[in-house]
PDB file of C-alpha atoms in Angstrom:
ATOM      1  CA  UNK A   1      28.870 -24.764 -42.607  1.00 56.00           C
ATOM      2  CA  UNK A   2      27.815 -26.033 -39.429  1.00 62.00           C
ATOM      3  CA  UNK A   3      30.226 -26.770 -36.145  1.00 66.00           C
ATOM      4  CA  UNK A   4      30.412 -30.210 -34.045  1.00 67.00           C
ATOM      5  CA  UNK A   5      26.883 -29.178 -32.652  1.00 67.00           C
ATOM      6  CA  UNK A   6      25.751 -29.049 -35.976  1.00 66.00           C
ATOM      7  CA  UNK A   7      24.104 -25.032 -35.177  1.00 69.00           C
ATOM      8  CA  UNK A   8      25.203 -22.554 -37.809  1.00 65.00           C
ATOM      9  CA  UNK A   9      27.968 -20.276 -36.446  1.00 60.00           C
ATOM     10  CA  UNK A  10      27.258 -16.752 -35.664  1.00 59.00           C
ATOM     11  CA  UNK A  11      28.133 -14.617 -38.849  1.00 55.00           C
ATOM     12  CA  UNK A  12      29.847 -11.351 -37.443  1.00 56.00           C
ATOM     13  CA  UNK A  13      29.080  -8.561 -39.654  1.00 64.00           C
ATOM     14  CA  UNK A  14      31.818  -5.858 -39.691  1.00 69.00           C
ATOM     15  CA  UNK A  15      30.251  -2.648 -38.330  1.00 73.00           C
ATOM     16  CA  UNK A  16      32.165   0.154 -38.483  1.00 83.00           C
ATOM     17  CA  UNK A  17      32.249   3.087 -35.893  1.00 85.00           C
ATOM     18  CA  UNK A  18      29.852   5.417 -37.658  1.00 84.00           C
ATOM     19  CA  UNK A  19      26.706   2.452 -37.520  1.00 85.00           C
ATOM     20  CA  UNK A  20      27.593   1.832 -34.106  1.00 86.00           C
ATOM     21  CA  UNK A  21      27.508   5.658 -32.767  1.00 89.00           C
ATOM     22  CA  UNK A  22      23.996   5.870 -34.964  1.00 89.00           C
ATOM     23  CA  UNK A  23      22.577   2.824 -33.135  1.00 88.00           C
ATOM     24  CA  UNK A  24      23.292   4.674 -29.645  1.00 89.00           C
ATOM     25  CA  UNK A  25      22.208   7.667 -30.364  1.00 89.00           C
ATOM     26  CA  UNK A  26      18.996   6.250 -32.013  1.00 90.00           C
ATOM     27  CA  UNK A  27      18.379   4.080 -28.923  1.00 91.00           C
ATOM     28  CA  UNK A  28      19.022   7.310 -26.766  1.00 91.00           C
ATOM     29  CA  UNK A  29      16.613   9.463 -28.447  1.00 91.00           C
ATOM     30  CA  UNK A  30      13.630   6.777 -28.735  1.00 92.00           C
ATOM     31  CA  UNK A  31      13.978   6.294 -25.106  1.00 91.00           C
ATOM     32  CA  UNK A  32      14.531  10.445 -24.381  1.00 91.00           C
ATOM     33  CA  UNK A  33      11.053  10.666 -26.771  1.00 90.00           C
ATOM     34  CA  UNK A  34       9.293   7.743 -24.896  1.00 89.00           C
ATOM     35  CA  UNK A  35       9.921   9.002 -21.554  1.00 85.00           C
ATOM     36  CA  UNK A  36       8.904  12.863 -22.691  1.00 87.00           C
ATOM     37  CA  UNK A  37       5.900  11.440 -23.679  1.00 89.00           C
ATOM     38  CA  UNK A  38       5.040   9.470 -20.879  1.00 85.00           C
ATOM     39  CA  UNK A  39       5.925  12.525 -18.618  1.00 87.00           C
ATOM     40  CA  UNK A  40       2.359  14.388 -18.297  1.00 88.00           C
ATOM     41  CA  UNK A  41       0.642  10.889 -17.944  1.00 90.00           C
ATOM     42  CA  UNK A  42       2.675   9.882 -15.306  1.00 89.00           C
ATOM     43  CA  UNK A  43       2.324  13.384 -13.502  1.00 90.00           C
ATOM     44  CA  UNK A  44      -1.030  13.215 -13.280  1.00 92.00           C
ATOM     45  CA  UNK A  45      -1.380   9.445 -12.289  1.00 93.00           C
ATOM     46  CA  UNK A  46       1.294  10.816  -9.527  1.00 93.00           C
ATOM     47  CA  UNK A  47      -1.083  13.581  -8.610  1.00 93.00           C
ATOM     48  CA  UNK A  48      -4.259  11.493  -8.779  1.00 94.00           C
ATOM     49  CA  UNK A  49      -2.763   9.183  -6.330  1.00 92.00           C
ATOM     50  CA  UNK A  50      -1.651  11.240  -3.673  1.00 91.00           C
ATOM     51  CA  UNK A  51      -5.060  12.783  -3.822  1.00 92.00           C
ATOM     52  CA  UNK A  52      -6.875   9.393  -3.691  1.00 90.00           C
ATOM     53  CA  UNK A  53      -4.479   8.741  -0.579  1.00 86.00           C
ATOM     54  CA  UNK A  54      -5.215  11.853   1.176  1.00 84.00           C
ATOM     55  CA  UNK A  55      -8.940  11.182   0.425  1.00 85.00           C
ATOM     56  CA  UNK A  56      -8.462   7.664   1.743  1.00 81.00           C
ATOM     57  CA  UNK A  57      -6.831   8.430   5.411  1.00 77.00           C
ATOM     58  CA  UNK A  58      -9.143   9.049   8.642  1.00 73.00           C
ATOM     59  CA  UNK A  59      -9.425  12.799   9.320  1.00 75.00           C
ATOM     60  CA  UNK A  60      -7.061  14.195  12.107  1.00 72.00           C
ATOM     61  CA  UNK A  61      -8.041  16.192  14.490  1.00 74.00           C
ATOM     62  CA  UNK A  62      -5.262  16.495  16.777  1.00 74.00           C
ATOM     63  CA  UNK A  63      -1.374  15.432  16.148  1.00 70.00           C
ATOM     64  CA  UNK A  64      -1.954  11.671  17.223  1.00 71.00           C
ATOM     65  CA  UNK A  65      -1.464   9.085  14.660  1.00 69.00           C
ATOM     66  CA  UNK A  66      -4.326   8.009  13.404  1.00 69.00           C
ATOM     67  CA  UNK A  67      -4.438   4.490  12.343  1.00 67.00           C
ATOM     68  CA  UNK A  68      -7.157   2.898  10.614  1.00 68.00           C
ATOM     69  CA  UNK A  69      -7.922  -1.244  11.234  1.00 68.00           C
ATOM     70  CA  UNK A  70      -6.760  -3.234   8.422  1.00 71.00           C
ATOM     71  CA  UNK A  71      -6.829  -7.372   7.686  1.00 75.00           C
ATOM     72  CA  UNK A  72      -6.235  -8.793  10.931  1.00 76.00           C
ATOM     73  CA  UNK A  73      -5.059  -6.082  13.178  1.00 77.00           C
ATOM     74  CA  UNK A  74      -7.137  -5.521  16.415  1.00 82.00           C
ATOM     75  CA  UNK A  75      -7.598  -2.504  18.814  1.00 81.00           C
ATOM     76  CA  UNK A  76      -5.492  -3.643  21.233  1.00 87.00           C
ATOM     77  CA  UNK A  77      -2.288  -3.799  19.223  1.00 85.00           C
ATOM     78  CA  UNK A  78      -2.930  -0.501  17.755  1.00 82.00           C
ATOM     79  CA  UNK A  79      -3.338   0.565  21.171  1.00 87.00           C
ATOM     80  CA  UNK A  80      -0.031  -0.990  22.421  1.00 91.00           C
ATOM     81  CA  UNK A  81       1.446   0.391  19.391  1.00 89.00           C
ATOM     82  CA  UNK A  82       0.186   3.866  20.223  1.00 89.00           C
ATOM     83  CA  UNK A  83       0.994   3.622  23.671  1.00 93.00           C
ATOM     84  CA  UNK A  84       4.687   2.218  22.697  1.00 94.00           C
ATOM     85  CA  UNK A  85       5.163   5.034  20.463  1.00 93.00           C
ATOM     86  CA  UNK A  86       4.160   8.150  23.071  1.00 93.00           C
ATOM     87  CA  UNK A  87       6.402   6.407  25.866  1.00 96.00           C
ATOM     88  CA  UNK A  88       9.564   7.088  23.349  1.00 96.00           C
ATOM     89  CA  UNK A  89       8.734  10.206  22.495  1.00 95.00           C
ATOM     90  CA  UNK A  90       8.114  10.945  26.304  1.00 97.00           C
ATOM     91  CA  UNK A  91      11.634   8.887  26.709  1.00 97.00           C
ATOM     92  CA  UNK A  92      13.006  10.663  24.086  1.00 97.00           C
ATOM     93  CA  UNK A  93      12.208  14.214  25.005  1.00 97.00           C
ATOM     94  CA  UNK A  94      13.391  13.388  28.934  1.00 97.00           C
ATOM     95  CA  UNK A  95      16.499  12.074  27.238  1.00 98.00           C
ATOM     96  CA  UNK A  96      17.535  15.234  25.346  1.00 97.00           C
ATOM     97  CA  UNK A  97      16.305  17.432  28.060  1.00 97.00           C
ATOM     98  CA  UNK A  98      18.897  15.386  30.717  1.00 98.00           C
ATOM     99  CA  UNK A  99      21.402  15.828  27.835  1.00 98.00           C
ATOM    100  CA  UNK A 100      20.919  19.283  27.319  1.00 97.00           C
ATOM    101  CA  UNK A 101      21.306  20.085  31.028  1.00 97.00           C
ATOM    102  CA  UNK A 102      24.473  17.974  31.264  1.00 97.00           C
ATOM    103  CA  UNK A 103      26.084  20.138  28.647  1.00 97.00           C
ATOM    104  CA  UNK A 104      25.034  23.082  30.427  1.00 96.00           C
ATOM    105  CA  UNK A 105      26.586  22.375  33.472  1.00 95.00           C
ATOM    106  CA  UNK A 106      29.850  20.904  31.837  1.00 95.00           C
ATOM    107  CA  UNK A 107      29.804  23.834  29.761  1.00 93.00           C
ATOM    108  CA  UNK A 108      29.667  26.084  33.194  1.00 91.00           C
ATOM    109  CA  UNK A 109      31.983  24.172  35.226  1.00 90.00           C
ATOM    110  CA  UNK A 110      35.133  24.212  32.610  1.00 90.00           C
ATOM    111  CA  UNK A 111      34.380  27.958  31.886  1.00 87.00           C
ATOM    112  CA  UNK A 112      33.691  29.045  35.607  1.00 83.00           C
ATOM    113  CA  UNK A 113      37.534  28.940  36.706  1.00 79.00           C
ATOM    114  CA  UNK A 114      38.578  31.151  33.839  1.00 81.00           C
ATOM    115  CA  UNK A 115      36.650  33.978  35.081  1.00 80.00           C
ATOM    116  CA  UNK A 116      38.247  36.817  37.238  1.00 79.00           C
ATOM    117  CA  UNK A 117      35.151  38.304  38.826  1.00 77.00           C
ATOM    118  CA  UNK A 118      37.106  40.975  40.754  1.00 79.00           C
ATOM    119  CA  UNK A 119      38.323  42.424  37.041  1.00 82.00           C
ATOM    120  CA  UNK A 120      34.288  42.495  36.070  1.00 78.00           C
ATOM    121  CA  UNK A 121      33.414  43.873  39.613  1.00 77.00           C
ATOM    122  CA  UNK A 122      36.197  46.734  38.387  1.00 78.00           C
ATOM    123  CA  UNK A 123      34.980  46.622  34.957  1.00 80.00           C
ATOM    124  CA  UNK A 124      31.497  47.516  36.299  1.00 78.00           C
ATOM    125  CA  UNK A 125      32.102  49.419  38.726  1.00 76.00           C
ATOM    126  CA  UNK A 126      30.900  47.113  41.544  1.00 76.00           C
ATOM    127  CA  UNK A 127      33.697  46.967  44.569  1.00 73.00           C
ATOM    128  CA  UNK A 128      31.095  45.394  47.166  1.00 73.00           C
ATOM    129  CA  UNK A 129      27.455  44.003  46.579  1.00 71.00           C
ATOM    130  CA  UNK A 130      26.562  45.159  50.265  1.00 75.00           C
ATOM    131  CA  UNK A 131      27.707  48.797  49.592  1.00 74.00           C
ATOM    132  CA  UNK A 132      25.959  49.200  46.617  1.00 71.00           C
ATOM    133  CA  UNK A 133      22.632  48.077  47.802  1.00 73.00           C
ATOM    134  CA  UNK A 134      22.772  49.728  51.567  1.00 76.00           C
ATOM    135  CA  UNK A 135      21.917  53.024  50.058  1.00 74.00           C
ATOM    136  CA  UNK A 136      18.548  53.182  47.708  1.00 73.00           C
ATOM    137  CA  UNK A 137      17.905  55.712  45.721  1.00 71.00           C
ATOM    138  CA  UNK A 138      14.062  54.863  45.997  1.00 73.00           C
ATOM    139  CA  UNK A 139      13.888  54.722  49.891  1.00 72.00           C
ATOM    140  CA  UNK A 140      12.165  58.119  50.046  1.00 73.00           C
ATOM    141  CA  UNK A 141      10.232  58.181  47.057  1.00 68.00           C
ATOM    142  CA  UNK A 142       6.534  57.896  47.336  1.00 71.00           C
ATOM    143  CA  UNK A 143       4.265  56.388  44.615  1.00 67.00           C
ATOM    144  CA  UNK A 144       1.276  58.589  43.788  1.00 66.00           C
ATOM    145  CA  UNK A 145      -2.094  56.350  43.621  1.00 68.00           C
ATOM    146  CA  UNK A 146      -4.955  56.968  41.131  1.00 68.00           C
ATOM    147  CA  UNK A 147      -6.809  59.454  41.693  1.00 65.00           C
ATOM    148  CA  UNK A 148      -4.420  61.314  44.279  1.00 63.00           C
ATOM    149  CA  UNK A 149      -2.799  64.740  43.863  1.00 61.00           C
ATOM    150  CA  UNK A 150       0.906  65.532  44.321  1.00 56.00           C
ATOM    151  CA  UNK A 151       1.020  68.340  47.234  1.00 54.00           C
TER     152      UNK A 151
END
């Protein structure tokens, strides 16, 4: 029979749930068996490739960036691009440092007025910076020099 088109209709076949569980697990294990046997091939054309990049890339000598001229890039815009590149890291680096140093002192100035230095003078045994450092205990003593005998 043939609809208004005139095209066959589709004839649905009753599967039941057994064919249709054997067609996914077939089409799971041809792919799992495919891909395990496409696995060393595509290891070594991994390996082979990062070697042939390595081999490919200018030599570095220091921790620059080394770029290498390709199509129509000149030396000037690698230059510029170079230059751009160390000024952020320069801007970068003052950036966190100011940051850093911020912190610090916001750190010191909210912890500062919790602190009872007369308990840690106690603590310490420290009543009065002056008195403690009028009398040395090294004043008198005298440093033998190579070579010199103690009398």
């Amino acid at each position: 029979m043939r609809n208004s088109k005139g095209n066959r209709p589709a004839v649905k076949k009753d599967r039941n749930i057994g064919e249709v569980i054997t067609g996914v697990f077939g089409s799971i294990g041809r792919t799992t068996v495919r891909a395990l046997r496409n696995l060393p091939n595509r290891a070594l054309n991994f390996v082979k490739r990062k070697i042939n990049d390595q081999r490919r890339k200018p030599k570095r000598k220091e921790m620059n960036k080394v770029y290498v001229l390709v199509g129509y890039t000149t030396k000037r815009s690698i230059d510029a691009r170079y230059n751009t590149e160390r000024n952020l890291m320069i801007l970068r680096r003052g950036l966190l440092l100011i940051i850093f140093v911020l912190l610090l002192f916001i750190c010191i100035n909210a912890v500062v007025p919790y602190i009872d230095m007369e308990q840690y003078g106690k603590m310490f045994g420290i009543g009065d910076v002056e008195e403690m450092t009028s009398q040395d205990p090294f004043e008198n003593v005298t440093v033998a020099t190579v070579g010199e005998q103690n009398p």
